[in-house]
PDB file of N, CA, C and O in Angstrom:
ATOM      1  N   MET A   1       1.152  -1.502  -0.035  1.00 68.00           N
ATOM      2  CA  MET A   1       0.235  -0.027  -0.051  1.00 68.00           C
ATOM      3  C   MET A   1       0.914   1.881  -0.324  1.00 68.00           C
ATOM      4  O   MET A   1       0.893   2.890  -0.254  1.00 68.00           O
ATOM      5  N   ALA A   2       1.923   1.392   0.563  1.00 72.00           N
ATOM      6  CA  ALA A   2       2.915   2.511   0.419  1.00 72.00           C
ATOM      7  C   ALA A   2       3.140   2.756  -0.892  1.00 72.00           C
ATOM      8  O   ALA A   2       3.280   4.045  -1.316  1.00 72.00           O
ATOM      9  N   LYS A   3       3.638   1.890  -1.738  1.00 75.00           N
ATOM     10  CA  LYS A   3       3.909   2.179  -3.332  1.00 75.00           C
ATOM     11  C   LYS A   3       2.644   2.709  -3.777  1.00 75.00           C
ATOM     12  O   LYS A   3       2.747   3.676  -4.749  1.00 75.00           O
ATOM     13  N   PHE A   4       1.612   1.924  -3.839  1.00 75.00           N
ATOM     14  CA  PHE A   4       0.341   2.227  -4.140  1.00 75.00           C
ATOM     15  C   PHE A   4       0.017   3.922  -3.743  1.00 75.00           C
ATOM     16  O   PHE A   4      -0.038   5.510  -4.697  1.00 75.00           O
ATOM     17  N   ARG A   5       0.769   4.367  -2.509  1.00 77.00           N
ATOM     18  CA  ARG A   5       0.309   5.690  -2.017  1.00 77.00           C
ATOM     19  C   ARG A   5       0.957   6.925  -2.141  1.00 77.00           C
ATOM     20  O   ARG A   5       1.246   8.039  -2.957  1.00 77.00           O
ATOM     21  N   ASN A   6       2.423   6.117  -3.091  1.00 74.00           N
ATOM     22  CA  ASN A   6       3.776   7.177  -3.331  1.00 74.00           C
ATOM     23  C   ASN A   6       3.244   7.545  -4.850  1.00 74.00           C
ATOM     24  O   ASN A   6       3.341   8.096  -5.762  1.00 74.00           O
ATOM     25  N   LEU A   7       2.845   6.576  -5.686  1.00 73.00           N
ATOM     26  CA  LEU A   7       1.968   6.908  -7.169  1.00 73.00           C
ATOM     27  C   LEU A   7       1.063   7.589  -7.439  1.00 73.00           C
ATOM     28  O   LEU A   7       0.639   8.589  -7.850  1.00 73.00           O
ATOM     29  N   LEU A   8      -0.069   7.560  -6.334  1.00 76.00           N
ATOM     30  CA  LEU A   8      -0.882   8.404  -6.065  1.00 76.00           C
ATOM     31  C   LEU A   8      -0.692  10.087  -5.649  1.00 76.00           C
ATOM     32  O   LEU A   8      -0.681  10.684  -6.792  1.00 76.00           O
ATOM     33  N   ILE A   9       0.347   9.898  -4.944  1.00 78.00           N
ATOM     34  CA  ILE A   9       1.072  11.494  -4.682  1.00 78.00           C
ATOM     35  C   ILE A   9       1.989  11.869  -5.559  1.00 78.00           C
ATOM     36  O   ILE A   9       1.487  13.508  -5.858  1.00 78.00           O
ATOM     37  N   HIS A  10       2.554  11.614  -6.070  1.00 76.00           N
ATOM     38  CA  HIS A  10       3.977  11.766  -6.792  1.00 76.00           C
ATOM     39  C   HIS A  10       3.491  11.676  -7.981  1.00 76.00           C
ATOM     40  O   HIS A  10       4.623  12.089  -9.207  1.00 76.00           O
ATOM     41  N   ARG A  11       3.227  10.666  -8.344  1.00 73.00           N
ATOM     42  CA  ARG A  11       2.551  10.476  -9.963  1.00 73.00           C
ATOM     43  C   ARG A  11       1.244  10.362 -10.456  1.00 73.00           C
ATOM     44  O   ARG A  11       1.063   9.279 -11.056  1.00 73.00           O
ATOM     45  N   TYR A  12       0.520  10.713 -10.055  1.00 68.00           N
ATOM     46  CA  TYR A  12      -0.453  10.984 -10.216  1.00 68.00           C
ATOM     47  C   TYR A  12      -1.083  11.072 -11.844  1.00 68.00           C
ATOM     48  O   TYR A  12      -2.333  10.136 -12.228  1.00 68.00           O
ATOM     49  N   GLY A  13      -0.455  11.371 -12.166  1.00 71.00           N
ATOM     50  CA  GLY A  13      -0.783  11.542 -14.094  1.00 71.00           C
ATOM     51  C   GLY A  13      -0.207   9.985 -14.555  1.00 71.00           C
ATOM     52  O   GLY A  13      -0.934   9.820 -15.968  1.00 71.00           O
ATOM     53  N   ASP A  14       0.504   9.351 -13.837  1.00 76.00           N
ATOM     54  CA  ASP A  14       0.425   8.069 -14.967  1.00 76.00           C
ATOM     55  C   ASP A  14      -0.583   7.106 -14.060  1.00 76.00           C
ATOM     56  O   ASP A  14      -0.560   5.767 -14.311  1.00 76.00           O
ATOM     57  N   ILE A  15      -1.597   7.409 -13.420  1.00 79.00           N
ATOM     58  CA  ILE A  15      -2.400   6.008 -12.832  1.00 79.00           C
ATOM     59  C   ILE A  15      -3.829   5.413 -14.014  1.00 79.00           C
ATOM     60  O   ILE A  15      -4.200   6.441 -14.801  1.00 79.00           O
ATOM     61  N   ASP A  16      -3.439   4.339 -13.837  1.00 83.00           N
ATOM     62  CA  ASP A  16      -4.473   2.877 -14.179  1.00 83.00           C
ATOM     63  C   ASP A  16      -5.265   3.227 -13.380  1.00 83.00           C
ATOM     64  O   ASP A  16      -5.178   2.546 -12.439  1.00 83.00           O
ATOM     65  N   ASP A  17      -6.785   3.713 -14.275  1.00 85.00           N
ATOM     66  CA  ASP A  17      -7.693   3.188 -12.822  1.00 85.00           C
ATOM     67  C   ASP A  17      -7.982   1.660 -12.935  1.00 85.00           C
ATOM     68  O   ASP A  17      -8.462   1.299 -11.544  1.00 85.00           O
ATOM     69  N   SER A  18      -8.149   0.350 -13.960  1.00 89.00           N
ATOM     70  CA  SER A  18      -7.662  -0.463 -13.446  1.00 89.00           C
ATOM     71  C   SER A  18      -7.183  -1.031 -12.701  1.00 89.00           C
ATOM     72  O   SER A  18      -7.446  -2.586 -12.101  1.00 89.00           O
ATOM     73  N   LYS A  19      -5.679  -0.793 -12.880  1.00 83.00           N
ATOM     74  CA  LYS A  19      -4.535  -0.780 -11.434  1.00 83.00           C
ATOM     75  C   LYS A  19      -4.901  -0.408 -10.361  1.00 83.00           C
ATOM     76  O   LYS A  19      -4.812  -1.036  -9.050  1.00 83.00           O
ATOM     77  N   VAL A  20      -5.483   1.008 -10.440  1.00 82.00           N
ATOM     78  CA  VAL A  20      -6.133   1.048  -8.839  1.00 82.00           C
ATOM     79  C   VAL A  20      -7.363   0.056  -7.964  1.00 82.00           C
ATOM     80  O   VAL A  20      -7.243  -0.010  -7.308  1.00 82.00           O
ATOM     81  N   TYR A  21      -8.430  -0.056  -9.369  1.00 88.00           N
ATOM     82  CA  TYR A  21      -9.137  -0.784  -9.120  1.00 88.00           C
ATOM     83  C   TYR A  21      -8.372  -2.324  -8.467  1.00 88.00           C
ATOM     84  O   TYR A  21      -9.233  -2.978  -7.416  1.00 88.00           O
ATOM     85  N   HIS A  22      -7.790  -3.205  -8.843  1.00 87.00           N
ATOM     86  CA  HIS A  22      -7.335  -3.855  -8.884  1.00 87.00           C
ATOM     87  C   HIS A  22      -6.626  -3.975  -7.213  1.00 87.00           C
ATOM     88  O   HIS A  22      -6.501  -4.861  -6.090  1.00 87.00           O
ATOM     89  N   ILE A  23      -5.324  -2.751  -7.538  1.00 81.00           N
ATOM     90  CA  ILE A  23      -5.048  -2.541  -6.086  1.00 81.00           C
ATOM     91  C   ILE A  23      -5.962  -2.667  -4.192  1.00 81.00           C
ATOM     92  O   ILE A  23      -5.847  -3.213  -3.661  1.00 81.00           O
ATOM     93  N   ILE A  24      -6.981  -2.062  -5.054  1.00 81.00           N
ATOM     94  CA  ILE A  24      -8.195  -1.951  -3.729  1.00 81.00           C
ATOM     95  C   ILE A  24      -8.619  -2.786  -4.054  1.00 81.00           C
ATOM     96  O   ILE A  24      -8.532  -4.062  -2.149  1.00 81.00           O
ATOM     97  N   CYS A  25      -9.077  -3.891  -4.776  1.00 86.00           N
ATOM     98  CA  CYS A  25      -9.929  -5.029  -4.159  1.00 86.00           C
ATOM     99  C   CYS A  25      -9.441  -5.887  -3.773  1.00 86.00           C
ATOM    100  O   CYS A  25      -9.675  -6.659  -3.415  1.00 86.00           O
ATOM    101  N   ASN A  26      -7.755  -5.908  -3.895  1.00 86.00           N
ATOM    102  CA  ASN A  26      -7.050  -7.079  -3.317  1.00 86.00           C
ATOM    103  C   ASN A  26      -5.895  -6.650  -1.914  1.00 86.00           C
ATOM    104  O   ASN A  26      -5.010  -7.579  -1.634  1.00 86.00           O
ATOM    105  N   ASN A  27      -6.273  -5.554  -1.758  1.00 79.00           N
ATOM    106  CA  ASN A  27      -5.672  -4.997  -0.295  1.00 79.00           C
ATOM    107  C   ASN A  27      -6.448  -4.559   0.406  1.00 79.00           C
ATOM    108  O   ASN A  27      -5.719  -3.872   1.410  1.00 79.00           O
ATOM    109  N   LEU A  28      -7.288  -5.247   0.972  1.00 84.00           N
ATOM    110  CA  LEU A  28      -8.314  -4.434   1.865  1.00 84.00           C
ATOM    111  C   LEU A  28      -7.941  -5.056   2.846  1.00 84.00           C
ATOM    112  O   LEU A  28      -8.505  -4.549   4.229  1.00 84.00           O
ATOM    113  N   ASP A  29      -7.589  -6.323   2.700  1.00 86.00           N
ATOM    114  CA  ASP A  29      -6.817  -6.627   4.623  1.00 86.00           C
ATOM    115  C   ASP A  29      -6.025  -5.841   4.834  1.00 86.00           C
ATOM    116  O   ASP A  29      -6.102  -4.844   6.203  1.00 86.00           O
ATOM    117  N   ASP A  30      -5.158  -4.910   4.309  1.00 81.00           N
ATOM    118  CA  ASP A  30      -4.324  -3.840   4.756  1.00 81.00           C
ATOM    119  C   ASP A  30      -5.099  -3.017   5.287  1.00 81.00           C
ATOM    120  O   ASP A  30      -4.854  -2.381   6.818  1.00 81.00           O
ATOM    121  N   LEU A  31      -6.110  -2.539   4.866  1.00 82.00           N
ATOM    122  CA  LEU A  31      -7.161  -1.400   5.685  1.00 82.00           C
ATOM    123  C   LEU A  31      -8.130  -1.537   6.204  1.00 82.00           C
ATOM    124  O   LEU A  31      -8.209  -1.251   7.483  1.00 82.00           O
ATOM    125  N   GLU A  32      -8.077  -3.060   6.910  1.00 88.00           N
ATOM    126  CA  GLU A  32      -9.253  -3.983   7.846  1.00 88.00           C
ATOM    127  C   GLU A  32      -8.397  -3.968   9.029  1.00 88.00           C
ATOM    128  O   GLU A  32      -8.758  -3.616   9.985  1.00 88.00           O
ATOM    129  N   LEU A  33      -6.614  -4.299   8.666  1.00 89.00           N
ATOM    130  CA  LEU A  33      -6.337  -3.812   9.957  1.00 89.00           C
ATOM    131  C   LEU A  33      -5.500  -2.595  10.384  1.00 89.00           C
ATOM    132  O   LEU A  33      -5.806  -3.057  11.749  1.00 89.00           O
ATOM    133  N   TYR A  34      -5.545  -2.131   9.265  1.00 86.00           N
ATOM    134  CA  TYR A  34      -4.834  -0.650   9.964  1.00 86.00           C
ATOM    135  C   TYR A  34      -6.839  -0.273  10.325  1.00 86.00           C
ATOM    136  O   TYR A  34      -6.408   0.899  11.853  1.00 86.00           O
ATOM    137  N   LEU A  35      -7.844   0.054  10.088  1.00 87.00           N
ATOM    138  CA  LEU A  35      -9.260   0.820  10.914  1.00 87.00           C
ATOM    139  C   LEU A  35      -9.043  -0.026  11.763  1.00 87.00           C
ATOM    140  O   LEU A  35      -9.474   0.401  13.239  1.00 87.00           O
ATOM    141  N   ALA A  36      -9.221  -1.784  12.145  1.00 91.00           N
ATOM    142  CA  ALA A  36      -8.871  -2.219  13.457  1.00 91.00           C
ATOM    143  C   ALA A  36      -7.839  -1.455  14.675  1.00 91.00           C
ATOM    144  O   ALA A  36      -8.549  -1.973  15.754  1.00 91.00           O
ATOM    145  N   GLU A  37      -6.848  -1.408  14.378  1.00 90.00           N
ATOM    146  CA  GLU A  37      -5.381  -0.623  14.541  1.00 90.00           C
ATOM    147  C   GLU A  37      -6.429   0.700  15.650  1.00 90.00           C
ATOM    148  O   GLU A  37      -6.116   0.916  16.866  1.00 90.00           O
ATOM    149  N   ILE A  38      -7.009   1.227  14.860  1.00 90.00           N
ATOM    150  CA  ILE A  38      -7.179   2.548  15.454  1.00 90.00           C
ATOM    151  C   ILE A  38      -8.520   2.844  15.725  1.00 90.00           C
ATOM    152  O   ILE A  38      -8.302   3.270  16.763  1.00 90.00           O
ATOM    153  N   ALA A  39      -9.625   1.559  15.397  1.00 90.00           N
ATOM    154  CA  ALA A  39     -10.200   1.109  16.737  1.00 90.00           C
ATOM    155  C   ALA A  39     -10.230   0.572  17.928  1.00 90.00           C
ATOM    156  O   ALA A  39     -10.635   0.949  18.649  1.00 90.00           O
ATOM    157  N   ALA A  40      -9.312  -0.226  18.483  1.00 90.00           N
ATOM    158  CA  ALA A  40      -8.504  -0.440  19.442  1.00 90.00           C
ATOM    159  C   ALA A  40      -8.073   0.597  20.365  1.00 90.00           C
ATOM    160  O   ALA A  40      -8.062   1.029  21.397  1.00 90.00           O
ATOM    161  N   MET A  41      -7.618   1.680  19.049  1.00 89.00           N
ATOM    162  CA  MET A  41      -6.725   2.245  20.106  1.00 89.00           C
ATOM    163  C   MET A  41      -7.492   3.590  20.565  1.00 89.00           C
ATOM    164  O   MET A  41      -7.516   4.428  21.877  1.00 89.00           O
ATOM    165  N   VAL A  42      -9.087   4.165  20.484  1.00 89.00           N
ATOM    166  CA  VAL A  42      -9.850   4.810  20.330  1.00 89.00           C
ATOM    167  C   VAL A  42     -11.048   4.424  21.764  1.00 89.00           C
ATOM    168  O   VAL A  42     -10.520   4.958  22.492  1.00 89.00           O
ATOM    169  N   LYS A  43     -10.732   2.745  21.953  1.00 84.00           N
ATOM    170  CA  LYS A  43     -11.327   2.489  22.736  1.00 84.00           C
ATOM    171  C   LYS A  43     -10.624   2.262  24.213  1.00 84.00           C
ATOM    172  O   LYS A  43     -10.574   2.587  24.735  1.00 84.00           O
ATOM    173  N   CYS A  44      -9.234   2.567  23.816  1.00 66.00           N
ATOM    174  CA  CYS A  44      -8.367   2.475  25.164  1.00 66.00           C
ATOM    175  C   CYS A  44      -7.994   3.783  25.823  1.00 66.00           C
ATOM    176  O   CYS A  44      -8.851   5.464  25.474  1.00 66.00           O
ATOM    177  N   ASP A  45      -8.214   3.587  27.376  1.00 58.00           N
ATOM    178  CA  ASP A  45      -8.065   5.030  28.161  1.00 58.00           C
ATOM    179  C   ASP A  45      -6.384   5.675  27.950  1.00 58.00           C
ATOM    180  O   ASP A  45      -5.596   4.997  28.239  1.00 58.00           O
ATOM    181  N   LEU A  46      -6.121   6.618  27.248  1.00 53.00           N
ATOM    182  CA  LEU A  46      -5.208   7.231  26.996  1.00 53.00           C
ATOM    183  C   LEU A  46      -4.589   8.269  28.233  1.00 53.00           C
ATOM    184  O   LEU A  46      -4.710   9.065  28.740  1.00 53.00           O
TER     185      LEU A  46
END
């Protein structure tokens, strides 16, 4: 996902919509893990 982020930020003119769709559909585990970590932090007593 870091490489994808860099592509979006630095080379947005080279983005292929079909590749974006493929990356999103095949990397949801990363996003779900990230959201779970955020949810766990929010539930903690800081």
